[in-house]
Short mmCIF file of C-alpha atoms in Angstrom, two decimals:
data_model
loop_
_atom_site.label_atom_id
_atom_site.label_comp_id
_atom_site.label_asym_id
_atom_site.label_seq_id
_atom_site.Cartn_x
_atom_site.Cartn_y
_atom_site.Cartn_z
CA MET A 1 61.54 2.09 38.93
CA SER A 2 61.88 5.53 36.95
CA ASN A 3 59.33 5.79 34.22
CA ASN A 4 61.88 7.20 31.79
CA PHE A 5 60.90 5.15 28.60
CA THR A 6 58.10 5.50 25.83
CA LEU A 7 55.41 3.45 24.71
CA ASN A 8 53.13 3.12 21.31
CA ILE A 9 50.02 5.65 21.16
CA TYR A 10 48.02 3.00 18.99
CA PRO A 11 45.67 1.37 19.62
CA ASN A 12 44.31 3.30 22.72
CA ASN A 13 41.23 3.48 24.63
CA LEU A 14 41.42 6.93 25.27
CA THR A 15 38.12 8.49 23.19
CA GLU A 16 35.90 6.44 24.98
CA MET A 17 37.01 6.57 28.47
CA ARG A 18 37.22 10.08 27.77
CA LYS A 19 33.50 10.49 26.91
CA LYS A 20 32.61 7.64 29.53
CA ARG A 21 33.46 11.01 32.16
CA GLY A 22 32.41 13.61 29.95
CA LEU A 23 35.79 15.04 29.48
CA THR A 24 36.75 17.20 26.73
CA LEU A 25 40.25 16.76 25.43
CA LYS A 26 41.02 20.18 26.92
CA GLU A 27 39.45 19.31 30.39
CA LEU A 28 41.24 16.21 30.72
CA ALA A 29 44.88 17.58 29.46
CA LYS A 30 44.19 20.15 32.43
CA CYS A 31 43.25 17.33 35.06
CA ALA A 32 46.22 15.37 34.15
CA GLY A 33 48.27 18.21 33.79
CA VAL A 34 49.79 17.85 30.35
CA GLY A 35 50.01 20.21 27.37
CA GLU A 36 46.79 20.31 25.07
CA SER A 37 49.07 19.45 22.19
CA THR A 38 50.00 16.63 23.47
CA MET A 39 46.29 15.24 23.78
CA TYR A 40 45.26 16.77 20.24
CA ASN A 41 48.03 15.15 18.49
CA MET A 42 46.60 11.73 19.71
CA LYS A 43 43.77 12.19 17.23
CA ASN A 44 46.15 12.38 14.45
CA GLU A 45 48.46 9.62 13.93
CA LYS A 46 50.84 11.57 11.61
CA TRP A 47 52.01 13.90 14.42
CA GLY A 48 53.67 11.03 16.29
CA SER A 49 53.44 7.38 17.58
CA GLU A 50 54.94 7.10 20.73
CA ILE A 51 54.17 8.85 23.97
CA LYS A 52 56.31 9.42 27.06
CA ALA A 53 55.35 6.68 30.15
CA LYS A 54 54.88 9.71 32.48
CA ASN A 55 52.43 11.77 30.46
CA ALA A 56 50.56 8.45 30.05
CA GLU A 57 50.61 7.55 33.54
CA ARG A 58 49.15 11.07 34.48
CA ILE A 59 46.49 10.90 31.99
CA ALA A 60 45.67 7.38 33.20
CA ARG A 61 45.33 9.18 36.57
CA ALA A 62 42.95 11.54 35.42
CA LEU A 63 40.55 9.02 34.13
CA GLY A 64 40.81 6.65 37.37
CA VAL A 65 42.34 3.83 35.57
CA LYS A 66 45.71 1.77 35.09
CA PRO A 67 47.78 3.15 32.15
CA GLN A 68 47.59 -0.34 30.57
CA GLU A 69 43.75 0.48 30.32
CA VAL A 70 44.36 3.26 28.10
CA PHE A 71 47.55 2.32 26.43
CA PRO A 72 47.64 -1.33 25.63
CA ASP A 73 51.22 -1.30 24.81
CA TYR A 74 52.07 0.17 28.37
CA ALA A 75 52.77 -3.23 29.50
CA ARG A 76 54.92 -4.51 26.93
CA ALA A 77 57.02 -1.13 26.90
CA LYS A 78 57.46 -0.94 30.75
CA LYS A 79 58.48 -4.90 31.10
CA GLU A 80 61.26 -4.44 27.99
CA TYR A 81 62.37 -0.96 30.00
CA ALA A 82 62.85 -2.97 33.04
CA ASN A 83 64.78 -5.59 31.45
CA LYS A 84 66.89 -3.06 29.87
CA ILE A 85 68.14 -1.81 33.03
CA LYS A 86 68.32 -4.94 34.49
CA ARG A 87 70.91 -5.84 31.55
CA GLU A 88 72.75 -2.67 32.54
CA LYS A 89 73.36 -3.28 36.10
CA GLU A 90 75.11 -5.57 38.20
CA ARG A 91 74.98 -6.76 41.78
CA ILE A 92 78.03 -5.65 43.79
CA PHE A 93 76.81 -6.45 47.32
CA ASN A 94 75.73 -10.26 47.95
CA SER A 95 75.29 -9.47 51.49
CA ILE A 96 74.78 -6.87 54.20
CA GLU A 97 78.18 -7.46 55.36
CA GLU A 98 79.81 -6.47 52.08
CA ARG A 99 77.12 -3.30 52.03
CA ASP A 100 78.63 -2.21 55.46
CA ALA A 101 82.12 -2.97 54.43
CA ALA A 102 81.43 -0.57 51.72
CA ILE A 103 80.01 2.15 53.64
CA GLU A 104 83.17 2.11 56.19
CA LYS A 105 85.50 2.35 53.38
CA THR A 106 83.68 5.02 51.58
CA TYR A 107 83.42 7.10 55.40
CA TYR A 108 86.32 9.49 54.22
CA LEU A 109 84.55 10.44 51.56
CA ALA A 110 81.63 11.48 53.21
CA VAL A 111 83.34 13.72 55.90
CA TYR A 112 85.05 15.00 52.51
CA ILE A 113 82.10 16.17 50.76
CA ALA A 114 80.35 17.57 54.10
CA LYS A 115 83.61 20.02 54.44
CA LYS A 116 83.39 20.74 50.95
CA ASN A 117 79.57 21.91 51.07
CA LYS A 118 80.05 23.60 54.46
CA TRP A 119 79.83 27.10 52.38
CA ARG A 120 76.10 26.39 50.96
CA ILE A 121 74.50 25.53 54.53
CA GLU A 122 76.83 28.74 55.83
CA GLN A 123 75.09 31.03 52.77
CA CYS A 124 71.74 30.32 54.14
CA ARG A 125 72.43 32.00 57.78
CA ASN A 126 68.95 30.78 59.15
CA THR A 127 70.19 27.44 60.24
CA VAL A 128 72.16 26.28 63.33
CA MET A 129 73.95 23.14 61.66
CA ASP A 130 77.26 22.73 62.21
CA ILE A 131 79.94 20.28 60.87
CA GLU A 132 79.10 17.62 62.74
CA ASP A 133 75.36 17.72 61.30
CA LEU A 134 76.63 18.31 57.70
CA ILE A 135 78.84 14.92 58.07
CA GLY A 136 75.77 13.11 59.70
CA GLU A 137 73.85 13.81 56.87
CA ALA A 138 76.44 13.10 54.09
CA LEU A 139 76.49 9.64 56.01
CA LEU A 140 72.98 9.21 56.08
CA GLU A 141 72.93 9.47 52.65
CA LEU A 142 75.61 7.31 52.29
CA VAL A 143 73.92 4.38 53.89
CA GLU A 144 70.38 4.96 52.29
CA THR A 145 72.37 4.81 48.65
CA ALA A 146 74.48 1.71 49.94
CA GLU A 147 71.26 0.13 50.62
CA LYS A 148 69.62 0.84 47.39
CA VAL A 149 72.74 -0.54 45.73
CA ARG A 150 72.04 -3.80 47.44
CA ARG A 151 68.79 -4.25 46.50
CA GLU A 152 68.69 -2.94 43.04
CA GLY A 153 72.10 -3.16 41.90
CA ILE A 154 74.61 -0.64 40.02
CA LYS A 155 75.21 0.39 36.70
CA LYS A 156 77.96 -1.86 35.25
CA ASN A 157 81.29 -0.71 35.54
CA MET A 158 80.47 2.49 37.97
CA GLU A 159 82.43 2.69 41.14
CA PHE A 160 80.41 2.79 44.21
CA SER A 161 82.42 5.47 45.67
CA LYS A 162 81.29 7.48 42.85
CA TYR A 163 77.98 6.76 42.87
CA ALA A 164 77.62 7.40 46.71
CA GLY A 165 79.90 10.98 45.85
CA HIS A 166 77.16 12.07 43.49
CA ALA A 167 74.08 11.03 46.14
CA MET A 168 75.91 13.00 48.59
CA GLU A 169 76.18 16.34 46.55
CA PHE A 170 72.94 16.11 45.15
CA ARG A 171 71.51 15.91 48.85
CA PHE A 172 73.57 19.16 50.01
CA LYS A 173 72.31 21.04 46.81
CA SER A 174 68.59 20.02 47.84
CA MET A 175 69.20 20.95 51.33
CA GLN A 176 70.66 24.48 49.98
CA GLU A 177 67.63 24.97 48.03
CA ASN A 178 65.22 24.28 50.72
CA LEU A 179 66.95 26.59 53.43
CA MET A 180 67.00 29.19 50.82
CA ARG A 181 63.30 29.08 50.05
CA GLN A 182 62.50 28.88 53.85
CA LYS A 183 64.65 32.07 54.08
CA ARG A 184 63.06 34.08 51.76
CA THR A 185 59.52 32.81 53.24
CA ALA A 186 60.70 34.06 56.67
CA CYS A 187 61.68 37.28 55.14
CA ILE A 188 58.35 37.58 53.76
CA ASN A 189 56.51 36.72 56.93
CA VAL A 190 58.45 38.99 59.26
CA SER A 191 55.80 40.07 62.24
CA LEU A 192 54.85 43.58 62.10
CA ASP A 193 55.04 43.69 65.82
CA ALA A 194 58.57 43.10 66.03
CA ALA A 195 60.67 45.88 67.12
CA VAL A 196 62.56 47.92 64.28
CA PRO A 197 66.30 47.38 65.59
CA GLY A 198 68.08 50.69 66.63
CA VAL A 199 64.52 52.36 66.85
CA GLU A 200 61.69 52.71 69.69
CA THR A 201 58.82 51.62 67.29
CA THR A 202 57.40 48.54 65.88
CA TYR A 203 57.40 47.60 61.92
CA ARG A 204 53.67 48.14 61.78
CA ASP A 205 54.01 52.00 63.44
CA TYR A 206 57.03 52.78 61.21
CA ALA A 207 55.16 51.67 58.21
CA GLU A 208 52.04 53.63 59.31
CA SER A 209 54.28 57.03 60.24
CA LEU A 210 55.25 56.77 56.53
CA ILE A 211 51.78 56.37 54.86
CA PRO A 212 49.86 59.58 54.48
CA GLN A 213 46.71 58.87 56.80
CA THR A 214 43.16 59.64 55.14
CA ASN A 215 39.80 60.15 56.38
CA SER A 216 36.94 57.48 56.07
CA PRO A 217 34.24 58.82 53.97
CA GLU A 218 31.87 59.44 57.07
CA GLU A 219 34.57 61.50 58.71
CA ILE A 220 34.88 63.60 55.61
CA ALA A 221 31.31 64.09 55.42
CA ILE A 222 31.09 65.32 59.19
CA LEU A 223 33.94 67.73 58.38
CA ARG A 224 32.05 69.26 55.19
CA SER A 225 28.89 69.76 57.26
CA GLU A 226 31.06 71.68 59.96
CA CYS A 227 32.93 73.60 57.46
CA ARG A 228 29.61 74.58 55.73
CA GLU A 229 28.11 76.03 59.25
CA ALA A 230 31.31 78.02 59.94
CA VAL A 231 31.41 79.40 56.82
CA LEU A 232 27.96 80.75 56.97
CA LEU A 233 29.02 82.62 60.15
CA LEU A 234 31.41 84.82 57.86
CA THR A 235 30.87 87.87 56.33
CA GLN A 236 30.90 88.54 52.35
CA GLU A 237 34.36 90.05 52.86
CA GLN A 238 35.66 87.17 54.77
CA ARG A 239 34.57 84.35 52.40
CA ARG A 240 36.50 86.52 49.30
CA GLU A 241 39.51 86.08 51.40
CA PRO A 242 42.07 83.27 49.20
CA GLU A 243 42.21 80.81 52.44
CA ILE A 244 38.26 80.71 52.58
CA LEU A 245 37.90 80.45 48.99
CA GLU A 246 40.13 77.21 48.78
CA LEU A 247 38.56 75.65 51.94
CA VAL A 248 34.96 76.26 49.70
CA ARG A 249 36.28 75.01 47.20
CA GLN A 250 37.29 71.70 49.07
CA ILE A 251 34.28 71.14 50.68
CA ALA A 252 32.10 71.90 47.67
CA ILE A 253 29.99 74.36 49.24
#
């Protein structure tokens, strides 16, 4: 069940449990993954008397206890929310046969949505999925949605085909996002030893050819020593030549 509900903050056992574990409000906020302001506001009732269930659950998880142990109102709020959802839903499948009949009746919609979303997958270009694969994905989502509706019911006055259609559309959008994310990762992780198209070299060699080569400190020290010895063999007139003067300046003789 979704935890999209709120509960009363007060009373709570937050301070005692936090101190027992040796955590500051800031540390607990970080462990729970909630904003520091959320934690500090609990110290002052004038900033609000309710908290989102998902935040209450994160705080309890960080403390290693159940939400109702920290916030006594959690159990009441959760039960009320469950009853509300139950009142707003209705059962449209009383048997597996009725579920299967609805799936068969909605088959055409799965095919339509698969073809409609074909462009999303083609955009990724790093997949070998064809239209049959896409229809299979749509049908899989259709079957999973129908089973969920059989178990939990559906919002009152909502048609199953509309509900299933939204679920299938969301599946293809999620697939596109995941494939695009994989494509970006593949581009970043391209092998440096792979051949550059149209060039007889690898990406590594090509990159190194563009980067100015520098000597190591040891190699520079050896070069300086050799240059010093060579300069000492020159006459005074030769040492005054511009090229030699520049060399002397570079090796700091």
